Coordinates of C-alpha atoms and ligand atoms in Angstrom, one line a residue:
M1402 CA -27.5 -34.7 18.7
Y1403 CA -29.1 -33.0 15.6
P1404 CA -32.9 -32.5 15.8
R1405 CA -35.1 -34.4 13.5
A1406 CA -35.5 -32.7 10.1
F1407 CA -38.3 -30.1 10.2
H1408 CA -39.9 -27.5 7.9
Y1409 CA -39.3 -23.9 8.7
H1410 CA -42.0 -21.2 8.3
R1411 CA -41.5 -17.5 8.9
A1412 CA -44.7 -15.7 10.1
G1413 CA -45.1 -12.0 9.2
S1414 CA -47.8 -11.3 11.8
L1415 CA -49.3 -13.1 14.9
E1416 CA -52.5 -13.6 12.9
E1417 CA -50.5 -15.3 10.1
A1418 CA -48.7 -17.4 12.7
V1419 CA -52.1 -18.6 14.1
T1420 CA -53.3 -19.4 10.6
M1421 CA -50.1 -21.4 9.8
L1422 CA -50.4 -23.3 13.1
S1423 CA -54.0 -24.1 12.3
Q1424 CA -53.2 -25.3 8.8
L1425 CA -50.1 -27.3 9.8
G1426 CA -51.9 -29.0 12.7
D1427 CA -50.5 -30.9 15.7
E1428 CA -47.0 -31.4 14.2
A1429 CA -46.4 -27.6 14.2
R1430 CA -44.9 -25.5 17.1
P1431 CA -44.2 -21.8 17.4
L1432 CA -40.6 -20.8 17.8
A1433 CA -39.6 -17.8 20.0
G1434 CA -36.1 -17.6 21.4
G1435 CA -35.6 -21.3 20.9
Q1436 CA -33.8 -21.5 24.3
S1437 CA -36.2 -24.3 25.5
L1438 CA -37.5 -25.7 22.3
I1439 CA -34.3 -26.2 20.4
P1440 CA -32.4 -28.1 23.2
L1441 CA -35.5 -30.3 23.6
M1442 CA -35.5 -31.0 19.8
K1443 CA -31.7 -31.8 19.9
L1444 CA -32.4 -34.3 22.7
R1445 CA -35.3 -35.6 20.6
L1446 CA -37.7 -35.0 23.5
A1447 CA -39.7 -32.7 21.1
N1448 CA -39.9 -33.6 17.4
P1449 CA -42.1 -31.1 15.6
L1450 CA -42.3 -31.4 11.9
H1451 CA -43.0 -27.7 11.4
L1452 CA -41.6 -24.7 13.2
V1453 CA -43.4 -21.4 12.8
D1454 CA -40.9 -18.6 13.6
L1455 CA -42.3 -15.6 15.5
N1456 CA -39.0 -13.8 15.6
F1457 CA -39.5 -11.6 12.5
I1458 CA -43.0 -10.4 13.4
P1459 CA -42.8 -6.6 13.9
G1460 CA -44.1 -5.0 17.1
T1461 CA -43.9 -8.1 19.3
S1462 CA -41.0 -7.0 21.4
Y1463 CA -41.8 -4.0 23.7
I1464 CA -42.1 -2.8 27.2
K1465 CA -44.8 -0.1 27.7
G1466 CA -46.4 1.6 30.7
E1467 CA -50.2 2.0 30.3
N1468 CA -53.0 2.6 32.8
G1469 CA -50.9 1.6 35.8
A1470 CA -49.6 -1.5 34.3
L1471 CA -46.5 -2.6 32.4
H1472 CA -47.1 -4.4 29.1
F1473 CA -44.5 -6.8 27.7
G1474 CA -44.7 -8.0 24.2
A1475 CA -44.4 -11.8 24.0
L1476 CA -41.1 -11.7 22.1
T1477 CA -39.4 -9.3 24.7
R1478 CA -36.1 -10.9 25.6
H1479 CA -35.0 -11.4 29.2
A1480 CA -32.0 -9.1 28.5
E1481 CA -34.4 -6.3 27.4
I1482 CA -36.3 -6.5 30.6
E1483 CA -33.0 -6.7 32.6
N1484 CA -31.9 -3.4 31.0
S1485 CA -35.2 -1.6 31.0
D1486 CA -35.7 1.5 33.2
L1487 CA -39.4 1.0 32.9
A1488 CA -39.3 -2.6 34.1
A1489 CA -37.1 -1.5 37.0
L1490 CA -40.2 0.2 38.4
I1491 CA -41.0 -3.2 39.7
P1492 CA -37.6 -4.4 41.1
I1493 CA -38.6 -8.0 41.4
L1494 CA -38.9 -8.2 37.6
H1495 CA -35.3 -7.0 37.3
D1496 CA -34.2 -9.6 39.9
C1497 CA -35.8 -12.3 37.7
A1498 CA -34.6 -11.2 34.3
A1499 CA -31.0 -10.5 35.4
G1500 CA -30.8 -13.9 37.1
I1501 CA -31.9 -16.1 34.2
A1502 CA -29.0 -18.3 33.0
D1503 CA -26.2 -16.5 31.2
V1504 CA -26.1 -13.5 28.8
Q1505 CA -26.4 -15.7 25.7
V1506 CA -29.7 -17.2 27.0
R1507 CA -31.0 -13.9 28.2
N1508 CA -30.3 -12.3 24.8
R1509 CA -32.5 -14.9 23.0
G1510 CA -35.0 -16.2 25.5
T1511 CA -38.4 -14.4 25.7
I1512 CA -40.9 -13.8 28.5
G1513 CA -43.7 -15.1 26.3
G1514 CA -41.8 -18.3 25.5
S1515 CA -41.1 -18.8 29.2
V1516 CA -44.7 -18.4 30.3
A1517 CA -45.9 -20.7 27.4
E1518 CA -43.3 -23.3 28.3
A1519 CA -44.5 -23.6 31.9
D1520 CA -41.3 -25.3 33.0
P1521 CA -41.5 -26.1 36.7
S1522 CA -38.0 -24.8 37.1
G1523 CA -38.6 -21.6 35.1
D1524 CA -38.2 -18.3 37.0
W1525 CA -40.8 -16.0 35.3
A1526 CA -44.0 -17.7 36.5
V1527 CA -42.7 -17.7 40.2
V1528 CA -42.2 -14.0 40.1
L1529 CA -45.2 -13.0 38.0
M1530 CA -47.5 -15.0 40.4
T1531 CA -46.7 -12.5 43.2
L1532 CA -48.1 -9.6 41.1
P1533 CA -51.5 -9.1 39.4
T1534 CA -50.4 -10.6 36.0
E1535 CA -52.6 -11.2 33.0
V1536 CA -51.7 -13.1 29.8
R1537 CA -53.2 -11.9 26.6
C1538 CA -53.5 -14.6 24.0
I1539 CA -54.4 -14.6 20.3
G1540 CA -56.0 -17.5 18.5
K1541 CA -58.3 -18.4 15.6
D1542 CA -61.3 -16.9 17.3
G1543 CA -59.7 -13.7 18.3
E1544 CA -58.1 -12.6 21.6
R1545 CA -58.6 -13.5 25.2
T1546 CA -57.0 -12.2 28.4
L1547 CA -56.7 -14.3 31.6
P1548 CA -55.0 -14.2 34.9
L1549 CA -51.6 -16.0 35.0
A1550 CA -52.9 -18.2 37.8
N1551 CA -55.6 -19.6 35.4
F1552 CA -53.2 -19.8 32.4
V1553 CA -50.7 -22.4 33.8
K1554 CA -52.5 -25.7 34.4
D1555 CA -49.6 -28.1 35.2
A1556 CA -45.9 -28.8 34.5
Y1557 CA -45.3 -27.9 30.8
T1558 CA -49.1 -27.4 30.4
T1559 CA -51.1 -24.2 29.8
V1560 CA -54.6 -23.5 28.6
L1561 CA -53.2 -22.5 25.2
A1562 CA -54.7 -24.3 22.2
Q1563 CA -52.3 -25.7 19.7
N1564 CA -53.0 -22.8 17.4
E1565 CA -53.0 -20.1 20.0
L1566 CA -50.2 -17.7 21.0
V1567 CA -49.2 -15.6 23.9
K1568 CA -49.3 -12.0 22.6
E1569 CA -48.6 -9.9 25.7
I1570 CA -48.0 -10.1 29.5
R1571 CA -49.5 -7.4 31.6
V1572 CA -48.3 -6.6 35.1
K1573 CA -50.1 -4.1 37.4
V1574 CA -47.6 -1.7 39.0
P1575 CA -47.8 -2.3 42.8
P1576 CA -48.5 0.6 45.2
Q1577 CA -45.7 3.0 46.3
E1578 CA -45.4 1.4 49.8
S1579 CA -44.8 -2.0 48.2
G1580 CA -41.6 -3.9 47.7
G1581 CA -40.6 -7.2 46.2
A1582 CA -37.7 -9.5 45.9
Y1583 CA -36.8 -12.7 44.1
L1584 CA -34.0 -15.0 45.3
A1585 CA -32.9 -18.1 43.4
F1586 CA -30.3 -20.6 44.6
K1587 CA -28.3 -22.0 41.7
R1588 CA -25.4 -24.4 41.2
A1589 CA -24.0 -22.3 38.4
A1590 CA -25.3 -19.5 36.1
P1591 CA -26.4 -21.5 33.0
V1592 CA -28.6 -24.0 35.0
Y1593 CA -32.0 -23.7 36.5
A1594 CA -32.4 -22.9 40.2
T1595 CA -32.5 -25.6 42.9
G1596 CA -35.1 -23.6 44.7
S1597 CA -36.4 -20.0 44.7
A1598 CA -38.7 -17.6 46.6
A1599 CA -40.6 -14.6 45.4
V1600 CA -42.1 -12.0 47.8
Q1601 CA -44.1 -8.9 47.1
L1602 CA -45.4 -7.1 50.2
T1603 CA -47.1 -3.8 51.0
M1604 CA -46.2 -2.1 54.3
D1605 CA -48.2 0.2 56.4
G1606 CA -45.5 1.6 58.7
E1607 CA -44.1 -1.5 60.5
V1608 CA -47.1 -3.6 59.7
C1609 CA -47.3 -5.9 56.6
Q1610 CA -50.6 -4.8 55.1
D1611 CA -50.6 -7.3 52.2
V1612 CA -48.2 -9.9 50.9
A1613 CA -47.9 -12.5 48.0
I1614 CA -45.4 -15.3 48.3
T1615 CA -44.5 -17.9 45.6
L1616 CA -42.0 -20.8 45.8
G1617 CA -40.2 -22.1 42.7
C1618 CA -38.6 -25.5 41.7
V1619 CA -40.4 -27.3 44.6
G1620 CA -43.5 -28.5 42.8
L1621 CA -45.0 -29.2 39.4
T1622 CA -45.9 -25.5 39.1
A1623 CA -45.0 -22.4 41.0
I1624 CA -46.5 -22.8 44.5
K1625 CA -48.4 -20.0 46.2
A1626 CA -47.6 -20.2 49.9
K1627 CA -50.9 -19.1 51.3
D1628 CA -50.3 -20.0 54.9
A1629 CA -46.9 -18.2 54.8
E1630 CA -48.8 -15.1 53.5
A1631 CA -51.4 -15.4 56.3
A1632 CA -48.6 -15.6 58.9
L1633 CA -47.4 -12.1 57.8
R1634 CA -50.5 -10.3 56.7
G1635 CA -51.6 -7.7 59.3
Q1636 CA -48.5 -8.4 61.4
A1637 CA -45.2 -6.7 62.1
I1638 CA -42.2 -8.5 60.6
T1639 CA -40.5 -10.0 63.6
E1640 CA -38.4 -13.1 64.2
K1641 CA -41.6 -14.9 65.4
T1642 CA -43.8 -14.1 62.4
L1643 CA -40.8 -14.9 60.1
A1644 CA -40.4 -18.3 61.8
T1645 CA -44.1 -19.1 61.3
A1646 CA -43.9 -18.0 57.6
M1647 CA -40.8 -20.1 57.1
E1648 CA -42.4 -23.2 58.6
A1649 CA -45.5 -22.6 56.4
A1650 CA -43.3 -22.4 53.3
R1651 CA -41.5 -25.6 54.2
A1652 CA -44.9 -27.3 54.5
A1653 CA -46.2 -25.8 51.2
A1654 CA -43.2 -27.0 49.2
D1655 CA -43.7 -30.3 47.5
P1656 CA -40.2 -31.0 46.0
Q1657 CA -38.7 -34.2 44.4
S1658 CA -35.3 -35.5 45.4
D1659 CA -33.0 -35.3 42.4
M1660 CA -29.5 -34.4 41.4
R1661 CA -30.0 -30.9 42.7
G1662 CA -30.7 -32.1 46.3
S1663 CA -33.0 -34.1 48.5
A1664 CA -36.6 -33.1 49.1
E1665 CA -35.8 -32.2 52.7
Y1666 CA -32.9 -30.0 51.6
K1667 CA -35.1 -28.1 49.1
R1668 CA -37.7 -27.5 51.8
A1669 CA -35.1 -26.0 54.1
L1670 CA -33.7 -24.1 51.2
V1671 CA -36.9 -22.3 50.1
A1672 CA -37.7 -21.5 53.7
A1673 CA -34.3 -19.8 54.1
L1674 CA -34.6 -18.0 50.8
L1675 CA -38.0 -16.8 51.8
K1676 CA -36.7 -15.2 55.0
R1677 CA -34.0 -13.3 53.1
A1678 CA -36.5 -12.3 50.4
I1679 CA -38.9 -10.9 53.0
H1680 CA -36.2 -8.8 54.5
I1681 CA -35.2 -7.4 51.1
A1682 CA -38.8 -6.8 50.1
A1683 CA -39.5 -4.9 53.3
R1684 CA -36.4 -2.7 52.8
R1685 CA -37.4 -1.9 49.3
A1686 CA -40.9 -1.1 50.5
R1687 CA -39.3 1.5 52.7
G1688 CA -37.7 3.0 49.6
E1689 CA -34.2 1.5 50.0
Q1690 CA -32.3 0.5 46.9
V1691 CA -31.2 -3.1 47.4
E1692 CA -29.3 -5.1 44.8
V1693 CA -30.2 -8.7 44.4
S1694 CA -28.4 -11.4 42.4
P1695 CA -28.8 -15.2 42.4
I1696 CA -27.1 -17.1 45.2
Y1697 CA -24.6 -19.7 43.9
A1698 CA -23.7 -22.9 45.6
Ligands
FAD2984 C1 -28.6 -23.2 29.2 C2 -29.9 -22.7 29.5 C3 -30.2 -22.3 30.8 C4 -31.4 -21.8 31.2 N1 -31.7 -21.4 32.5 C5 -32.9 -20.8 32.8 C6 -33.1 -20.3 34.1 O1 -32.2 -20.3 35.0 N2 -34.3 -19.8 34.4 C7 -35.3 -19.8 33.4 O2 -36.4 -19.3 33.7 N3 -35.1 -20.2 32.2 C8 -33.9 -20.7 31.8 N4 -33.7 -21.2 30.5 C9 -34.8 -21.1 29.6 C10 -34.9 -19.7 28.9 O3 -35.3 -18.8 29.9 C11 -35.9 -19.7 27.8 O4 -35.9 -18.4 27.3 C12 -37.4 -19.9 28.1 O5 -37.6 -21.2 28.5 C13 -38.3 -19.7 26.9 O6 -37.7 -19.9 25.8 P1 -37.8 -19.1 24.5 O7 -38.4 -17.7 24.5 O8 -36.5 -19.2 23.9 O9 -39.0 -20.0 23.8 P2 -38.8 -21.2 22.8 O10 -37.8 -22.2 23.3 O11 -38.8 -20.8 21.4 O12 -40.3 -21.9 23.1 C14 -40.6 -22.5 24.3 C15 -42.0 -23.1 24.2 O13 -43.0 -22.1 24.1 C16 -43.7 -22.1 22.9 N5 -43.8 -20.7 22.6 C17 -42.8 -19.8 22.4 N6 -43.3 -18.6 22.3 C18 -44.7 -18.7 22.3 C19 -45.7 -17.7 22.2 N7 -45.5 -16.4 22.1 N8 -47.0 -18.2 22.3 C20 -47.2 -19.5 22.5 N9 -46.3 -20.5 22.6 C21 -45.0 -20.0 22.5 C22 -42.8 -22.9 21.9 O14 -43.6 -23.6 20.9 C23 -42.2 -23.9 22.9 O15 -43.1 -25.0 23.1 C24 -32.5 -21.7 30.2 C25 -32.2 -22.1 28.9 C26 -31.0 -22.6 28.6 C27 -30.7 -23.0 27.1

């Protein structure tokens, strides 16, 4: 289906985009890669009267290392992150970027658009929640920076005002003895995952000193599996601690039964993905190079 007719506005700067959104009001939406917004418009699930295009704003697509953090401009495409040596410093980011849909979507879709969309099935929030991540926003009253955990409020809902934009995503580089992994289970490449698990852990010899675990596609937002983290923190990674963490992940998941699988199936799935992700993260924390790609049904 064709989208409803709309007016197209091309912004020359983020400040100008904010002004345009303020003047055009509630019927206006920013356009980044269009990989979520345009399909929704074609399905008439979104019907904005005005689109403010961010794609031609200079200096909004970059990956920079500064003060122990990686900075991603909002318009940085998934494919740029997939192919970046700098982003590969945090392997879990590469796992995520390389696993999103197909090459066409990865060439257009942006990290800023993904975070702003807050799709419960999206990959970025799940991965970024395992790392100290901040979202820098720009609006009518200037800029503000907030932790990702405070940015996403609910499914498809963030703290962004109608005339406010994501400007940058900042991710602190984890310590040397840290390793992460993101595993998503998919029915095919160009579809969202059925379930996913992201793990970032820091090892002290054989003991897991610290760990962050997030589950994807099994709730209205990415779910932080705190009891699963507690099962591993300060412990050696053994079959026993893994089993406790898996059981805690199964309990933390809050999935819906749908065409991708039953709720019980998804609980079992994320627990199994978590176990594999922990093993890979621990190997990476020991300095091993481990390739990860999505698991297909
Ligand atoms: C076939 C297909 C398969 C896909 N599979 C996956 C998948 O497996 N995993 C996954 O994570 N994603 C998947 N996606 C979505 C894809 O990753 C999109 O890139 C992502 O949802 C964000 O889209 P975008 O950058 O194209 O933003 P758009 O679609 O342009 O915008 C999305 C929303 O965010 C708003 N927005 C955009 N940029 C900003 C900004 N800087 N500040 C504030 N608001 C902004 C827009 O107004 C809109 O509401 C898929 C998409 C398609 C078409």
